[in-house]
């Protein structure tokens, strides 16, 4: 779905290119931090307490789970849970 006009897309791109690499990196890091907070909040609403290892597993599944096949996911999850 694309609901942004071409003019606005162009304006946004121009504004982003005016920022330094450091500013763009800070923005990206801030967005990632916010997304982790949102996932954490969502998990807390389930009423289950998550250990750090299980939290890493849930982050992985939410952020990257659809990018791997089942065998790859199990291997990654096993690694995440191993280093609790």
PDB file of N, CA and C in Angstrom:
ATOM      1  N   UNK A   1       0.852  -1.170   0.000  1.00  0.00           N
ATOM      2  CA  UNK A   1       0.000   0.000   0.000  1.00  0.00           C
ATOM      3  C   UNK A   1       0.892   1.225   0.000  1.00  0.00           C
ATOM      4  N   UNK A   2       0.582   2.152  -0.859  1.00  0.00           N
ATOM      5  CA  UNK A   2       1.330   3.393  -0.924  1.00  0.00           C
ATOM      6  C   UNK A   2       0.332   4.543  -0.880  1.00  0.00           C
ATOM      7  N   UNK A   3       0.313   5.239   0.257  1.00  0.00           N
ATOM      8  CA  UNK A   3      -0.645   6.328   0.404  1.00  0.00           C
ATOM      9  C   UNK A   3       0.037   7.693   0.491  1.00  0.00           C
ATOM     10  N   UNK A   4       1.315   7.737   0.087  1.00  0.00           N
ATOM     11  CA  UNK A   4       2.072   8.993   0.128  1.00  0.00           C
ATOM     12  C   UNK A   4       2.288   9.483  -1.293  1.00  0.00           C
ATOM     13  N   UNK A   5       2.041  10.754  -1.500  1.00  0.00           N
ATOM     14  CA  UNK A   5       2.202  11.311  -2.846  1.00  0.00           C
ATOM     15  C   UNK A   5       3.676  11.313  -3.250  1.00  0.00           C
ATOM     16  N   UNK A   6       3.887  11.325  -4.544  1.00  0.00           N
ATOM     17  CA  UNK A   6       5.258  11.377  -5.069  1.00  0.00           C
ATOM     18  C   UNK A   6       5.985  12.636  -4.591  1.00  0.00           C
ATOM     19  N   UNK A   7       5.271  13.759  -4.546  1.00  0.00           N
ATOM     20  CA  UNK A   7       5.887  15.015  -4.102  1.00  0.00           C
ATOM     21  C   UNK A   7       6.342  14.918  -2.647  1.00  0.00           C
ATOM     22  N   UNK A   8       5.513  14.327  -1.807  1.00  0.00           N
ATOM     23  CA  UNK A   8       5.872  14.195  -0.398  1.00  0.00           C
ATOM     24  C   UNK A   8       7.009  13.197  -0.217  1.00  0.00           C
ATOM     25  N   UNK A   9       6.992  12.117  -0.987  1.00  0.00           N
ATOM     26  CA  UNK A   9       8.088  11.143  -0.930  1.00  0.00           C
ATOM     27  C   UNK A   9       9.402  11.811  -1.313  1.00  0.00           C
ATOM     28  N   UNK A  10       9.364  12.622  -2.359  1.00  0.00           N
ATOM     29  CA  UNK A  10      10.567  13.334  -2.812  1.00  0.00           C
ATOM     30  C   UNK A  10      11.042  14.309  -1.736  1.00  0.00           C
ATOM     31  N   UNK A  11      10.122  15.039  -1.134  1.00  0.00           N
ATOM     32  CA  UNK A  11      10.462  15.999  -0.080  1.00  0.00           C
ATOM     33  C   UNK A  11      11.091  15.280   1.119  1.00  0.00           C
ATOM     34  N   UNK A  12      10.501  14.168   1.518  1.00  0.00           N
ATOM     35  CA  UNK A  12      11.031  13.404   2.642  1.00  0.00           C
ATOM     36  C   UNK A  12      12.448  12.918   2.336  1.00  0.00           C
ATOM     37  N   UNK A  13      12.645  12.397   1.139  1.00  0.00           N
ATOM     38  CA  UNK A  13      13.976  11.915   0.741  1.00  0.00           C
ATOM     39  C   UNK A  13      14.986  13.046   0.790  1.00  0.00           C
ATOM     40  N   UNK A  14      14.618  14.204   0.289  1.00  0.00           N
ATOM     41  CA  UNK A  14      15.518  15.368   0.319  1.00  0.00           C
ATOM     42  C   UNK A  14      15.861  15.744   1.758  1.00  0.00           C
ATOM     43  N   UNK A  15      14.865  15.742   2.645  1.00  0.00           N
ATOM     44  CA  UNK A  15      15.106  16.078   4.048  1.00  0.00           C
ATOM     45  C   UNK A  15      16.045  15.074   4.705  1.00  0.00           C
ATOM     46  N   UNK A  16      15.860  13.803   4.405  1.00  0.00           N
ATOM     47  CA  UNK A  16      16.718  12.776   5.004  1.00  0.00           C
ATOM     48  C   UNK A  16      18.153  12.892   4.494  1.00  0.00           C
ATOM     49  N   UNK A  17      18.314  13.228   3.229  1.00  0.00           N
ATOM     50  CA  UNK A  17      19.656  13.358   2.665  1.00  0.00           C
ATOM     51  C   UNK A  17      20.386  14.580   3.206  1.00  0.00           C
ATOM     52  N   UNK A  18      19.659  15.545   3.741  1.00  0.00           N
ATOM     53  CA  UNK A  18      20.289  16.713   4.347  1.00  0.00           C
ATOM     54  C   UNK A  18      20.857  16.398   5.732  1.00  0.00           C
ATOM     55  N   UNK A  19      20.422  15.318   6.315  1.00  0.00           N
ATOM     56  CA  UNK A  19      20.923  14.925   7.635  1.00  0.00           C
ATOM     57  C   UNK A  19      22.268  14.233   7.487  1.00  0.00           C
ATOM     58  N   UNK A  20      23.083  14.348   8.527  1.00  0.00           N
ATOM     59  CA  UNK A  20      24.379  13.674   8.504  1.00  0.00           C
ATOM     60  C   UNK A  20      24.168  12.170   8.689  1.00  0.00           C
ATOM     61  N   UNK A  21      25.204  11.415   8.378  1.00  0.00           N
ATOM     62  CA  UNK A  21      25.127   9.970   8.584  1.00  0.00           C
ATOM     63  C   UNK A  21      24.880   9.657  10.058  1.00  0.00           C
ATOM     64  N   UNK A  22      25.525  10.408  10.931  1.00  0.00           N
ATOM     65  CA  UNK A  22      25.353  10.190  12.374  1.00  0.00           C
ATOM     66  C   UNK A  22      23.908  10.446  12.796  1.00  0.00           C
ATOM     67  N   UNK A  23      23.287  11.492  12.244  1.00  0.00           N
ATOM     68  CA  UNK A  23      21.889  11.788  12.577  1.00  0.00           C
ATOM     69  C   UNK A  23      20.966  10.661  12.104  1.00  0.00           C
ATOM     70  N   UNK A  24      21.213  10.177  10.886  1.00  0.00           N
ATOM     71  CA  UNK A  24      20.385   9.087  10.354  1.00  0.00           C
ATOM     72  C   UNK A  24      20.580   7.809  11.166  1.00  0.00           C
ATOM     73  N   UNK A  25      21.805   7.551  11.597  1.00  0.00           N
ATOM     74  CA  UNK A  25      22.062   6.387  12.436  1.00  0.00           C
ATOM     75  C   UNK A  25      21.330   6.510  13.766  1.00  0.00           C
ATOM     76  N   UNK A  26      21.399   7.699  14.390  1.00  0.00           N
ATOM     77  CA  UNK A  26      20.684   7.915  15.656  1.00  0.00           C
ATOM     78  C   UNK A  26      19.192   7.709  15.480  1.00  0.00           C
ATOM     79  N   UNK A  27      18.645   8.186  14.373  1.00  0.00           N
ATOM     80  CA  UNK A  27      17.213   8.006  14.114  1.00  0.00           C
ATOM     81  C   UNK A  27      16.868   6.520  13.984  1.00  0.00           C
ATOM     82  N   UNK A  28      17.694   5.792  13.251  1.00  0.00           N
ATOM     83  CA  UNK A  28      17.446   4.363  13.080  1.00  0.00           C
ATOM     84  C   UNK A  28      17.530   3.614  14.399  1.00  0.00           C
ATOM     85  N   UNK A  29      18.529   3.955  15.203  1.00  0.00           N
ATOM     86  CA  UNK A  29      18.682   3.304  16.510  1.00  0.00           C
ATOM     87  C   UNK A  29      17.496   3.626  17.415  1.00  0.00           C
ATOM     88  N   UNK A  30      17.035   4.867  17.378  1.00  0.00           N
ATOM     89  CA  UNK A  30      15.888   5.266  18.195  1.00  0.00           C
ATOM     90  C   UNK A  30      14.633   4.511  17.760  1.00  0.00           C
ATOM     91  N   UNK A  31      14.443   4.319  16.455  1.00  0.00           N
ATOM     92  CA  UNK A  31      13.285   3.574  15.963  1.00  0.00           C
ATOM     93  C   UNK A  31      13.363   2.111  16.392  1.00  0.00           C
ATOM     94  N   UNK A  32      14.572   1.525  16.344  1.00  0.00           N
ATOM     95  CA  UNK A  32      14.726   0.137  16.769  1.00  0.00           C
ATOM     96  C   UNK A  32      14.457   0.009  18.262  1.00  0.00           C
ATOM     97  N   UNK A  33      14.975   0.951  19.061  1.00  0.00           N
ATOM     98  CA  UNK A  33      14.724   0.930  20.505  1.00  0.00           C
ATOM     99  C   UNK A  33      13.226   1.008  20.799  1.00  0.00           C
ATOM    100  N   UNK A  34      12.536   1.888  20.083  1.00  0.00           N
ATOM    101  CA  UNK A  34      11.093   2.014  20.279  1.00  0.00           C
ATOM    102  C   UNK A  34      10.378   0.720  19.907  1.00  0.00           C
ATOM    103  N   UNK A  35      10.788   0.103  18.814  1.00  0.00           N
ATOM    104  CA  UNK A  35      10.134  -1.141  18.414  1.00  0.00           C
ATOM    105  C   UNK A  35      10.358  -2.233  19.458  1.00  0.00           C
ATOM    106  N   UNK A  36      11.539  -2.276  20.079  1.00  0.00           N
ATOM    107  CA  UNK A  36      11.778  -3.246  21.153  1.00  0.00           C
ATOM    108  C   UNK A  36      10.885  -2.960  22.353  1.00  0.00           C
ATOM    109  N   UNK A  37      10.698  -1.685  22.672  1.00  0.00           N
ATOM    110  CA  UNK A  37       9.801  -1.324  23.778  1.00  0.00           C
ATOM    111  C   UNK A  37       8.365  -1.759  23.482  1.00  0.00           C
ATOM    112  N   UNK A  38       7.931  -1.573  22.251  1.00  0.00           N
ATOM    113  CA  UNK A  38       6.572  -1.963  21.873  1.00  0.00           C
ATOM    114  C   UNK A  38       6.383  -3.475  21.960  1.00  0.00           C
ATOM    115  N   UNK A  39       7.382  -4.233  21.510  1.00  0.00           N
ATOM    116  CA  UNK A  39       7.294  -5.691  21.605  1.00  0.00           C
ATOM    117  C   UNK A  39       7.289  -6.114  23.061  1.00  0.00           C
ATOM    118  N   UNK A  40       8.159  -5.530  23.873  1.00  0.00           N
ATOM    119  CA  UNK A  40       8.206  -5.855  25.298  1.00  0.00           C
ATOM    120  C   UNK A  40       6.860  -5.575  25.956  1.00  0.00           C
ATOM    121  N   UNK A  41       6.276  -4.436  25.649  1.00  0.00           N
ATOM    122  CA  UNK A  41       4.971  -4.078  26.204  1.00  0.00           C
ATOM    123  C   UNK A  41       3.905  -5.087  25.776  1.00  0.00           C
ATOM    124  N   UNK A  42       3.934  -5.463  24.522  1.00  0.00           N
ATOM    125  CA  UNK A  42       2.974  -6.439  24.014  1.00  0.00           C
ATOM    126  C   UNK A  42       3.121  -7.774  24.739  1.00  0.00           C
ATOM    127  N   UNK A  43       4.351  -8.197  24.966  1.00  0.00           N
ATOM    128  CA  UNK A  43       4.589  -9.458  25.661  1.00  0.00           C
ATOM    129  C   UNK A  43       4.144  -9.379  27.114  1.00  0.00           C
ATOM    130  N   UNK A  44       4.368  -8.248  27.757  1.00  0.00           N
ATOM    131  CA  UNK A  44       3.964  -8.073  29.149  1.00  0.00           C
ATOM    132  C   UNK A  44       2.447  -8.115  29.285  1.00  0.00           C
ATOM    133  N   UNK A  45       1.734  -7.656  28.277  1.00  0.00           N
ATOM    134  CA  UNK A  45       0.270  -7.676  28.317  1.00  0.00           C
ATOM    135  C   UNK A  45      -0.284  -9.096  28.293  1.00  0.00           C
ATOM    136  N   UNK A  46       0.541 -10.049  27.867  1.00  0.00           N
ATOM    137  CA  UNK A  46       0.115 -11.451  27.854  1.00  0.00           C
ATOM    138  C   UNK A  46       0.086 -12.018  29.272  1.00  0.00           C
ATOM    139  N   UNK A  47       0.724 -11.322  30.202  1.00  0.00           N
ATOM    140  CA  UNK A  47       0.721 -11.768  31.585  1.00  0.00           C
ATOM    141  C   UNK A  47       1.761 -12.822  31.904  1.00  0.00           C
ATOM    142  N   UNK A  48       2.627 -13.132  30.959  1.00  0.00           N
ATOM    143  CA  UNK A  48       3.674 -14.122  31.174  1.00  0.00           C
ATOM    144  C   UNK A  48       4.983 -13.411  31.462  1.00  0.00           C
ATOM    145  N   UNK A  49       5.718 -13.933  32.436  1.00  0.00           N
ATOM    146  CA  UNK A  49       7.043 -13.378  32.721  1.00  0.00           C
ATOM    147  C   UNK A  49       8.049 -14.086  31.827  1.00  0.00           C
ATOM    148  N   UNK A  50       8.854 -13.306  31.148  1.00  0.00           N
ATOM    149  CA  UNK A  50       9.827 -13.848  30.216  1.00  0.00           C
ATOM    150  C   UNK A  50      11.233 -13.690  30.776  1.00  0.00           C
ATOM    151  N   UNK A  51      11.983 -14.790  30.764  1.00  0.00           N
ATOM    152  CA  UNK A  51      13.390 -14.714  31.125  1.00  0.00           C
ATOM    153  C   UNK A  51      14.110 -13.957  30.006  1.00  0.00           C
ATOM    154  N   UNK A  52      15.321 -13.482  30.250  1.00  0.00           N
ATOM    155  CA  UNK A  52      16.058 -12.808  29.172  1.00  0.00           C
ATOM    156  C   UNK A  52      16.200 -13.676  27.923  1.00  0.00           C
ATOM    157  N   UNK A  53      16.429 -14.967  28.105  1.00  0.00           N
ATOM    158  CA  UNK A  53      16.576 -15.856  26.950  1.00  0.00           C
ATOM    159  C   UNK A  53      15.266 -15.967  26.166  1.00  0.00           C
ATOM    160  N   UNK A  54      14.154 -16.130  26.874  1.00  0.00           N
ATOM    161  CA  UNK A  54      12.864 -16.220  26.181  1.00  0.00           C
ATOM    162  C   UNK A  54      12.487 -14.896  25.527  1.00  0.00           C
ATOM    163  N   UNK A  55      12.885 -13.803  26.144  1.00  0.00           N
ATOM    164  CA  UNK A  55      12.634 -12.498  25.538  1.00  0.00           C
ATOM    165  C   UNK A  55      13.419 -12.358  24.230  1.00  0.00           C
ATOM    166  N   UNK A  56      14.677 -12.814  24.214  1.00  0.00           N
ATOM    167  CA  UNK A  56      15.467 -12.784  22.973  1.00  0.00           C
ATOM    168  C   UNK A  56      14.797 -13.629  21.902  1.00  0.00           C
ATOM    169  N   UNK A  57      14.272 -14.785  22.311  1.00  0.00           N
ATOM    170  CA  UNK A  57      13.577 -15.654  21.356  1.00  0.00           C
ATOM    171  C   UNK A  57      12.370 -14.938  20.765  1.00  0.00           C
ATOM    172  N   UNK A  58      11.566 -14.308  21.611  1.00  0.00           N
ATOM    173  CA  UNK A  58      10.371 -13.610  21.131  1.00  0.00           C
ATOM    174  C   UNK A  58      10.732 -12.435  20.225  1.00  0.00           C
ATOM    175  N   UNK A  59      11.788 -11.695  20.585  1.00  0.00           N
ATOM    176  CA  UNK A  59      12.248 -10.604  19.712  1.00  0.00           C
ATOM    177  C   UNK A  59      12.640 -11.156  18.347  1.00  0.00           C
ATOM    178  N   UNK A  60      13.418 -12.230  18.366  1.00  0.00           N
ATOM    179  CA  UNK A  60      13.845 -12.835  17.107  1.00  0.00           C
ATOM    180  C   UNK A  60      12.644 -13.224  16.258  1.00  0.00           C
ATOM    181  N   UNK A  61      11.673 -13.921  16.856  1.00  0.00           N
ATOM    182  CA  UNK A  61      10.513 -14.365  16.095  1.00  0.00           C
ATOM    183  C   UNK A  61       9.707 -13.203  15.547  1.00  0.00           C
ATOM    184  N   UNK A  62       9.556 -12.147  16.345  1.00  0.00           N
ATOM    185  CA  UNK A  62       8.757 -10.996  15.888  1.00  0.00           C
ATOM    186  C   UNK A  62       9.469 -10.198  14.802  1.00  0.00           C
ATOM    187  N   UNK A  63      10.783 -10.012  14.966  1.00  0.00           N
ATOM    188  CA  UNK A  63      11.520  -9.175  14.012  1.00  0.00           C
ATOM    189  C   UNK A  63      11.974  -9.934  12.771  1.00  0.00           C
ATOM    190  N   UNK A  64      12.380 -11.183  12.918  1.00  0.00           N
ATOM    191  CA  UNK A  64      13.035 -11.898  11.822  1.00  0.00           C
ATOM    192  C   UNK A  64      12.443 -13.270  11.522  1.00  0.00           C
ATOM    193  N   UNK A  65      11.434 -13.687  12.263  1.00  0.00           N
ATOM    194  CA  UNK A  65      10.909 -15.039  12.140  1.00  0.00           C
ATOM    195  C   UNK A  65      10.430 -15.424  10.753  1.00  0.00           C
ATOM    196  N   UNK A  66       9.918 -14.485   9.992  1.00  0.00           N
ATOM    197  CA  UNK A  66       9.407 -14.821   8.662  1.00  0.00           C
ATOM    198  C   UNK A  66      10.496 -14.830   7.591  1.00  0.00           C
ATOM    199  N   UNK A  67      11.747 -14.586   7.988  1.00  0.00           N
ATOM    200  CA  UNK A  67      12.833 -14.548   7.019  1.00  0.00           C
ATOM    201  C   UNK A  67      13.635 -15.853   6.978  1.00  0.00           C
ATOM    202  N   UNK A  68      13.238 -16.825   7.800  1.00  0.00           N
ATOM    203  CA  UNK A  68      13.955 -18.087   7.878  1.00  0.00           C
ATOM    204  C   UNK A  68      12.976 -19.243   7.775  1.00  0.00           C
ATOM    205  N   UNK A  69      13.479 -20.371   7.285  1.00  0.00           N
ATOM    206  CA  UNK A  69      12.633 -21.563   7.265  1.00  0.00           C
ATOM    207  C   UNK A  69      12.622 -22.180   8.662  1.00  0.00           C
ATOM    208  N   UNK A  70      11.789 -23.196   8.874  1.00  0.00           N
ATOM    209  CA  UNK A  70      11.622 -23.781  10.207  1.00  0.00           C
ATOM    210  C   UNK A  70      12.919 -24.351  10.768  1.00  0.00           C
ATOM    211  N   UNK A  71      13.715 -24.994   9.934  1.00  0.00           N
ATOM    212  CA  UNK A  71      14.975 -25.580  10.399  1.00  0.00           C
ATOM    213  C   UNK A  71      15.931 -24.479  10.850  1.00  0.00           C
ATOM    214  N   UNK A  72      16.042 -23.439  10.055  1.00  0.00           N
ATOM    215  CA  UNK A  72      16.919 -22.325  10.422  1.00  0.00           C
ATOM    216  C   UNK A  72      16.443 -21.646  11.701  1.00  0.00           C
ATOM    217  N   UNK A  73      15.126 -21.452  11.809  1.00  0.00           N
ATOM    218  CA  UNK A  73      14.586 -20.816  13.019  1.00  0.00           C
ATOM    219  C   UNK A  73      14.901 -21.624  14.261  1.00  0.00           C
ATOM    220  N   UNK A  74      14.708 -22.927  14.195  1.00  0.00           N
ATOM    221  CA  UNK A  74      14.981 -23.775  15.360  1.00  0.00           C
ATOM    222  C   UNK A  74      16.452 -23.718  15.756  1.00  0.00           C
ATOM    223  N   UNK A  75      17.329 -23.682  14.775  1.00  0.00           N
ATOM    224  CA  UNK A  75      18.767 -23.604  15.057  1.00  0.00           C
ATOM    225  C   UNK A  75      19.096 -22.279  15.755  1.00  0.00           C
ATOM    226  N   UNK A  76      18.544 -21.195  15.261  1.00  0.00           N
ATOM    227  CA  UNK A  76      18.789 -19.877  15.850  1.00  0.00           C
ATOM    228  C   UNK A  76      18.193 -19.806  17.253  1.00  0.00           C
ATOM    229  N   UNK A  77      16.973 -20.281  17.410  1.00  0.00           N
ATOM    230  CA  UNK A  77      16.314 -20.248  18.724  1.00  0.00           C
ATOM    231  C   UNK A  77      17.093 -21.082  19.733  1.00  0.00           C
ATOM    232  N   UNK A  78      17.567 -22.235  19.302  1.00  0.00           N
ATOM    233  CA  UNK A  78      18.365 -23.083  20.187  1.00  0.00           C
ATOM    234  C   UNK A  78      19.601 -22.321  20.670  1.00  0.00           C
ATOM    235  N   UNK A  79      20.228 -21.610  19.773  1.00  0.00           N
ATOM    236  CA  UNK A  79      21.403 -20.815  20.136  1.00  0.00           C
ATOM    237  C   UNK A  79      21.025 -19.701  21.109  1.00  0.00           C
ATOM    238  N   UNK A  80      19.924 -19.026  20.845  1.00  0.00           N
ATOM    239  CA  UNK A  80      19.497 -17.934  21.726  1.00  0.00           C
ATOM    240  C   UNK A  80      19.186 -18.431  23.124  1.00  0.00           C
ATOM    241  N   UNK A  81      18.556 -19.592  23.227  1.00  0.00           N
ATOM    242  CA  UNK A  81      18.174 -20.137  24.536  1.00  0.00           C
ATOM    243  C   UNK A  81      19.368 -20.741  25.275  1.00  0.00           C
ATOM    244  N   UNK A  82      20.358 -21.186  24.527  1.00  0.00           N
ATOM    245  CA  UNK A  82      21.544 -21.802  25.124  1.00  0.00           C
ATOM    246  C   UNK A  82      22.356 -20.802  25.948  1.00  0.00           C
ATOM    247  N   UNK A  83      22.396 -19.590  25.507  1.00  0.00           N
ATOM    248  CA  UNK A  83      23.228 -18.566  26.168  1.00  0.00           C
ATOM    249  C   UNK A  83      22.382 -17.646  27.008  1.00  0.00           C
ATOM    250  N   UNK A  84      21.732 -18.209  27.986  1.00  0.00           N
ATOM    251  CA  UNK A  84      20.823 -17.457  28.854  1.00  0.00           C
ATOM    252  C   UNK A  84      21.588 -16.620  29.857  1.00  0.00           C
TER     253      UNK A  84
END
